[in-house]
Tab-separated table of C-alpha atoms in Angstrom:
chain	number	residue	atom	x	y	z
L	1	UNK	CA	-0.071	-7.928	14.463
L	2	UNK	CA	1.397	-7.802	11.198
L	3	UNK	CA	0.421	-4.951	8.738
L	4	UNK	CA	1.797	-5.222	5.584
L	5	UNK	CA	1.569	-3.432	2.195
L	6	UNK	CA	1.634	-5.734	-0.883
L	7	UNK	CA	2.953	-4.709	-4.778
L	8	UNK	CA	6.723	-4.694	-4.441
L	9	UNK	CA	6.724	-5.441	-1.068
L	10	UNK	CA	5.074	-8.833	-0.721
L	11	UNK	CA	3.853	-9.456	-3.988
L	12	UNK	CA	5.725	-8.005	-7.680
L	13	UNK	CA	4.697	-7.891	-11.208
L	14	UNK	CA	7.551	-9.349	-13.391
L	15	UNK	CA	9.305	-5.638	-14.204
L	16	UNK	CA	9.334	-5.351	-10.778
L	17	UNK	CA	10.784	-8.622	-10.117
L	18	UNK	CA	14.805	-7.080	-10.419
L	19	UNK	CA	17.550	-9.952	-11.638
L	20	UNK	CA	15.923	-13.072	-9.700
L	21	UNK	CA	14.023	-15.286	-12.042
L	22	UNK	CA	12.422	-17.778	-8.766
L	23	UNK	CA	9.908	-20.314	-8.178
L	24	UNK	CA	7.032	-18.607	-8.443
L	25	UNK	CA	2.995	-18.717	-8.018
L	26	UNK	CA	1.129	-16.243	-9.615
L	27	UNK	CA	-1.184	-14.385	-6.631
L	28	UNK	CA	-3.310	-12.069	-9.218
L	29	UNK	CA	-4.293	-12.361	-12.424
L	30	UNK	CA	-5.859	-9.888	-14.659
L	31	UNK	CA	-8.282	-9.918	-17.537
L	32	UNK	CA	-6.943	-13.595	-18.031
L	33	UNK	CA	-3.559	-13.294	-17.782
L	34	UNK	CA	-0.850	-13.645	-14.749
L	35	UNK	CA	-0.159	-10.437	-13.370
L	36	UNK	CA	1.531	-10.821	-10.032
L	37	UNK	CA	3.552	-13.006	-8.248
L	38	UNK	CA	5.162	-14.115	-4.800
L	39	UNK	CA	8.366	-16.321	-4.936
L	40	UNK	CA	7.895	-20.670	-3.569
L	41	UNK	CA	9.452	-19.770	-0.362
L	42	UNK	CA	7.448	-16.721	0.685
L	43	UNK	CA	4.726	-18.005	-0.112
L	44	UNK	CA	4.807	-20.973	1.792
L	45	UNK	CA	6.493	-18.908	4.732
L	46	UNK	CA	3.807	-16.670	4.491
L	47	UNK	CA	1.129	-19.694	5.154
L	48	UNK	CA	3.072	-20.546	8.568
L	49	UNK	CA	2.438	-17.473	9.548
L	50	UNK	CA	-1.251	-16.716	8.897
L	51	UNK	CA	-1.321	-20.185	10.748
L	52	UNK	CA	-0.423	-18.359	14.419
L	53	UNK	CA	-0.247	-14.334	14.278
L	54	UNK	CA	-2.923	-11.868	12.884
L	55	UNK	CA	-1.797	-10.933	9.360
L	56	UNK	CA	-3.789	-7.797	7.430
L	57	UNK	CA	-2.712	-7.085	4.183
L	58	UNK	CA	-2.804	-3.772	3.773
L	59	UNK	CA	-2.783	-1.449	0.504
L	60	UNK	CA	-3.243	1.537	-1.931
L	61	UNK	CA	-5.729	-0.551	-4.379
L	62	UNK	CA	-9.050	-0.305	-4.289
L	63	UNK	CA	-11.342	-3.166	-3.469
L	64	UNK	CA	-11.868	-4.161	-6.655
L	65	UNK	CA	-8.417	-4.553	-7.076
L	66	UNK	CA	-8.243	-5.665	-3.586
L	67	UNK	CA	-10.402	-8.257	-3.964
L	68	UNK	CA	-7.978	-9.699	-7.352
L	69	UNK	CA	-5.479	-11.105	-5.052
L	70	UNK	CA	-5.152	-14.784	-4.081
L	71	UNK	CA	-2.079	-14.213	-1.065
L	72	UNK	CA	-1.911	-17.445	0.551
L	73	UNK	CA	-2.652	-17.359	3.916
L	74	UNK	CA	-5.573	-16.158	3.588
L	75	UNK	CA	-9.168	-15.584	4.094
L	76	UNK	CA	-8.209	-12.249	6.112
L	77	UNK	CA	-10.485	-11.534	8.830
L	78	UNK	CA	-9.203	-7.704	8.217
L	79	UNK	CA	-7.532	-5.652	5.078
L	80	UNK	CA	-7.339	-2.275	3.956
L	81	UNK	CA	-6.892	-1.106	0.700
L	82	UNK	CA	-7.868	2.430	-0.955
L	83	UNK	CA	-4.279	3.658	1.177
L	84	UNK	CA	-7.009	3.393	4.530
L	85	UNK	CA	-10.429	4.223	2.655
L	86	UNK	CA	-11.776	1.767	3.447
L	87	UNK	CA	-11.277	-1.340	6.330
L	88	UNK	CA	-12.951	-5.058	5.589
L	89	UNK	CA	-14.416	-7.334	7.994
L	90	UNK	CA	-14.725	-10.629	6.184
L	91	UNK	CA	-14.317	-9.336	2.574
L	92	UNK	CA	-16.810	-6.750	2.763
L	93	UNK	CA	-16.109	-2.853	3.161
L	94	UNK	CA	-17.239	-1.053	6.860
L	95	UNK	CA	-19.527	1.897	6.125
L	96	UNK	CA	-19.037	3.653	9.501
L	97	UNK	CA	-15.513	4.368	9.059
L	98	UNK	CA	-15.740	5.328	5.631
L	99	UNK	CA	-18.770	7.361	6.246
L	100	UNK	CA	-16.194	9.138	8.851
L	101	UNK	CA	-13.583	9.759	7.283
L	102	UNK	CA	-15.626	10.827	4.381
L	103	UNK	CA	-16.449	13.594	6.649
L	104	UNK	CA	-12.856	14.817	8.085
L	105	UNK	CA	-12.229	14.572	4.313
L	106	UNK	CA	-14.763	17.349	3.093
L	107	UNK	CA	-13.961	19.325	6.721
L	108	UNK	CA	-10.407	19.279	6.275
L	109	UNK	CA	-9.681	19.056	2.581
L	110	UNK	CA	-9.511	20.507	-0.499
L	111	UNK	CA	-11.908	18.409	-2.973
L	112	UNK	CA	-11.214	15.916	-4.904
L	113	UNK	CA	-12.387	17.656	-8.459
L	114	UNK	CA	-10.650	20.713	-7.712
L	115	UNK	CA	-7.601	18.674	-7.201
L	116	UNK	CA	-7.686	16.658	-10.160
L	117	UNK	CA	-8.540	19.610	-12.188
L	118	UNK	CA	-5.926	21.324	-11.080
L	119	UNK	CA	-3.393	17.790	-11.632
L	120	UNK	CA	-5.115	17.963	-15.297
L	121	UNK	CA	-4.182	21.386	-16.255
L	122	UNK	CA	-0.726	20.945	-15.123
L	123	UNK	CA	-0.136	17.586	-17.200
L	124	UNK	CA	0.321	17.372	-21.437
L	125	UNK	CA	0.195	13.647	-23.259
L	126	UNK	CA	4.506	14.001	-23.029
L	127	UNK	CA	4.736	11.964	-19.888
L	128	UNK	CA	1.476	11.992	-19.136
L	129	UNK	CA	-0.462	7.818	-19.986
L	130	UNK	CA	-3.857	8.338	-17.705
L	131	UNK	CA	-5.288	10.016	-15.145
L	132	UNK	CA	-7.284	8.088	-12.403
L	133	UNK	CA	-9.750	8.207	-9.715
L	134	UNK	CA	-9.730	5.564	-6.781
L	135	UNK	CA	-13.185	4.671	-4.767
L	136	UNK	CA	-14.107	8.210	-4.479
L	137	UNK	CA	-10.725	9.170	-2.358
L	138	UNK	CA	-7.710	10.268	-4.266
L	139	UNK	CA	-6.594	10.209	-7.968
L	140	UNK	CA	-3.321	9.572	-9.315
L	141	UNK	CA	-0.853	9.492	-12.907
L	142	UNK	CA	0.170	7.529	-14.689
L	143	UNK	CA	3.326	8.353	-16.183
L	144	UNK	CA	6.044	7.514	-18.187
L	145	UNK	CA	9.240	7.579	-16.357
L	146	UNK	CA	11.868	8.671	-18.687
L	147	UNK	CA	10.069	12.002	-19.818
L	148	UNK	CA	8.179	12.867	-16.789
L	149	UNK	CA	9.850	16.415	-16.158
L	150	UNK	CA	12.397	17.309	-13.175
L	151	UNK	CA	10.688	18.816	-10.476
L	152	UNK	CA	7.321	17.836	-11.510
L	153	UNK	CA	6.172	15.561	-8.279
L	154	UNK	CA	7.948	18.355	-6.066
L	155	UNK	CA	5.954	20.931	-7.198
L	156	UNK	CA	3.188	19.409	-7.375
L	157	UNK	CA	3.394	18.775	-2.952
L	158	UNK	CA	4.092	21.793	-2.761
L	159	UNK	CA	0.441	22.781	-3.909
L	160	UNK	CA	-1.538	20.163	-2.967
L	161	UNK	CA	0.407	20.381	0.877
L	162	UNK	CA	-1.880	24.620	2.108
L	163	UNK	CA	-4.494	21.908	0.679
L	164	UNK	CA	-4.305	19.416	3.085
L	165	UNK	CA	-3.523	16.849	0.420
L	166	UNK	CA	-0.381	15.417	-0.781
L	167	UNK	CA	1.916	13.551	-3.549
L	168	UNK	CA	4.062	10.815	-3.831
L	169	UNK	CA	5.381	8.524	-6.112
L	170	UNK	CA	5.147	4.935	-6.905
L	171	UNK	CA	6.982	3.630	-9.702
L	172	UNK	CA	4.636	5.165	-12.808
L	173	UNK	CA	2.020	6.211	-10.534
L	174	UNK	CA	1.941	9.575	-9.017
L	175	UNK	CA	-0.297	9.642	-6.196
L	176	UNK	CA	-2.712	12.809	-4.874
L	177	UNK	CA	-3.287	11.966	-1.384
L	178	UNK	CA	-5.613	13.322	1.076
L	179	UNK	CA	-3.969	13.945	4.542
L	180	UNK	CA	-6.708	11.820	6.698
L	181	UNK	CA	-6.356	9.120	4.354
L	182	UNK	CA	-3.375	7.210	5.690
L	183	UNK	CA	-2.469	3.269	6.725
L	184	UNK	CA	-1.738	4.087	9.262
L	185	UNK	CA	-4.218	5.343	10.984
L	186	UNK	CA	-6.831	2.494	9.450
L	187	UNK	CA	-4.654	0.258	11.187
L	188	UNK	CA	-4.818	1.678	14.142
L	189	UNK	CA	-8.466	1.114	14.273
L	190	UNK	CA	-8.103	-2.641	12.879
L	191	UNK	CA	-5.938	-3.687	15.537
L	192	UNK	CA	-7.982	-1.734	18.198
L	193	UNK	CA	-11.300	-3.537	17.071
L	194	UNK	CA	-9.262	-7.353	17.412
L	195	UNK	CA	-7.961	-6.263	20.830
L	196	UNK	CA	-11.250	-5.703	21.691
L	197	UNK	CA	-13.085	-8.209	20.780
L	198	UNK	CA	-9.982	-10.709	21.725
L	199	UNK	CA	-8.427	-11.750	17.960
L	200	UNK	CA	-5.168	-10.335	19.790
L	201	UNK	CA	-3.740	-10.428	23.075
L	202	UNK	CA	-2.603	-7.934	24.794
L	203	UNK	CA	0.921	-6.418	24.803
L	204	UNK	CA	1.083	-8.319	20.699
L	205	UNK	CA	3.765	-6.251	18.884
L	206	UNK	CA	2.446	-4.760	16.117
L	207	UNK	CA	4.922	-5.083	12.932
L	208	UNK	CA	4.943	-3.505	9.382
L	209	UNK	CA	6.709	-3.535	6.266
L	210	UNK	CA	6.130	-1.783	3.114
L	211	UNK	CA	8.653	0.215	0.691
L	212	UNK	CA	6.609	3.440	-0.754
L	213	UNK	CA	6.131	6.782	0.927
L	214	UNK	CA	2.587	6.394	1.590
L	215	UNK	CA	4.059	3.243	3.921
L	216	UNK	CA	6.484	5.079	5.983
L	217	UNK	CA	3.633	6.536	8.626
L	218	UNK	CA	2.320	3.241	9.085
L	219	UNK	CA	6.193	1.321	9.219
L	220	UNK	CA	7.506	3.950	12.438
L	221	UNK	CA	4.133	3.333	14.390
L	222	UNK	CA	5.135	-0.246	14.398
L	223	UNK	CA	6.604	-1.304	17.149
L	224	UNK	CA	8.984	-3.604	14.293
L	225	UNK	CA	9.228	-2.690	10.857
L	226	UNK	CA	11.564	-3.877	7.485
L	227	UNK	CA	10.866	-2.285	4.266
L	228	UNK	CA	12.826	-3.383	0.631
L	229	UNK	CA	15.917	-2.197	-0.617
L	230	UNK	CA	14.043	-1.049	-3.766
L	231	UNK	CA	11.243	1.314	-3.854
L	232	UNK	CA	10.586	4.700	-2.727
L	233	UNK	CA	11.647	4.823	0.328
L	234	UNK	CA	15.192	2.962	-0.901
L	235	UNK	CA	15.676	6.336	-3.998
L	236	UNK	CA	14.959	8.476	-0.543
L	237	UNK	CA	17.338	6.723	0.969
L	238	UNK	CA	14.941	6.806	4.445
L	239	UNK	CA	15.683	5.132	7.276
L	240	UNK	CA	13.971	5.030	10.781
L	241	UNK	CA	15.859	3.482	13.841
L	242	UNK	CA	12.848	0.427	14.120
L	243	UNK	CA	12.645	-0.738	10.228
L	244	UNK	CA	15.298	-2.881	8.681
L	245	UNK	CA	16.086	-3.347	5.703
L	246	UNK	CA	16.416	-6.669	3.365
L	247	UNK	CA	20.053	-7.494	1.255
L	248	UNK	CA	17.866	-8.174	-1.434
L	249	UNK	CA	16.580	-6.316	-4.075
L	250	UNK	CA	13.490	-6.919	-5.876
L	251	UNK	CA	11.099	-10.112	-5.607
L	252	UNK	CA	13.416	-12.520	-3.092
L	253	UNK	CA	13.218	-8.877	-0.674
L	254	UNK	CA	9.879	-10.642	0.435
L	255	UNK	CA	11.252	-13.565	1.943
L	256	UNK	CA	13.151	-11.941	4.654
L	257	UNK	CA	9.735	-9.224	4.451
L	258	UNK	CA	8.468	-12.715	6.013
L	259	UNK	CA	11.025	-14.193	7.605
L	260	UNK	CA	11.290	-11.019	10.069
L	261	UNK	CA	7.548	-11.380	10.860
L	262	UNK	CA	8.016	-14.964	11.340
L	263	UNK	CA	10.924	-14.171	13.383
L	264	UNK	CA	9.314	-11.160	15.639
L	265	UNK	CA	6.074	-12.054	15.390
L	266	UNK	CA	4.382	-13.324	18.905
L	267	UNK	CA	1.123	-16.282	18.280
L	268	UNK	CA	-2.272	-13.807	18.616
């Protein structure tokens, strides 16, 4: 089973290309305009991977944002969205999973209303561009990175943690996330279901890829994983014995990531 993050791992906006200008295919449009791309090579190899392996897209995007993407090799029997807040089965959200998760968040964490109010009180227009909620689960702040005050993220994370939340930054977005809302939890549930149904063979390895702090636990719990040489984990110089790092940064890293999956995957 291959569990892979999407943005800045498999798919890239032009701003995230790095120094490369490869042959590419558009995999997402927004308001009628191209937004996200894959290299032709990565797209072709992902289609090959999907023919023999169980590929599960795993993203912090909401369901609506995820459904804009036309990833080569789809449609996908399973996908994880909202950072693990939603499991999609044949494109439809699993209500039981979300209901159980909501109950755990209510029991263990400060409310989204409280967290958003505190975040709003900490920002001003000099660096904060937008404050958004996602799927009634978490919130994120879009910032001007050049004007972001030093220490803002660390101070915000320090406030969040005693209240059952964490803070992390992915490009221009600073996320506030309840601790139970985690990609790795949802990936383990999808894997359990696929093993129970026979969609996966017993003993099949779990492979993973991602570039941000919100991916770290998923990478650690995989049998083998890879991250690109860019993004939040790269900025933190984050490493783990079972997590490889691409040689390339930017959009070319996606080709190495898919090749890693092809080399390590076994048929479902």
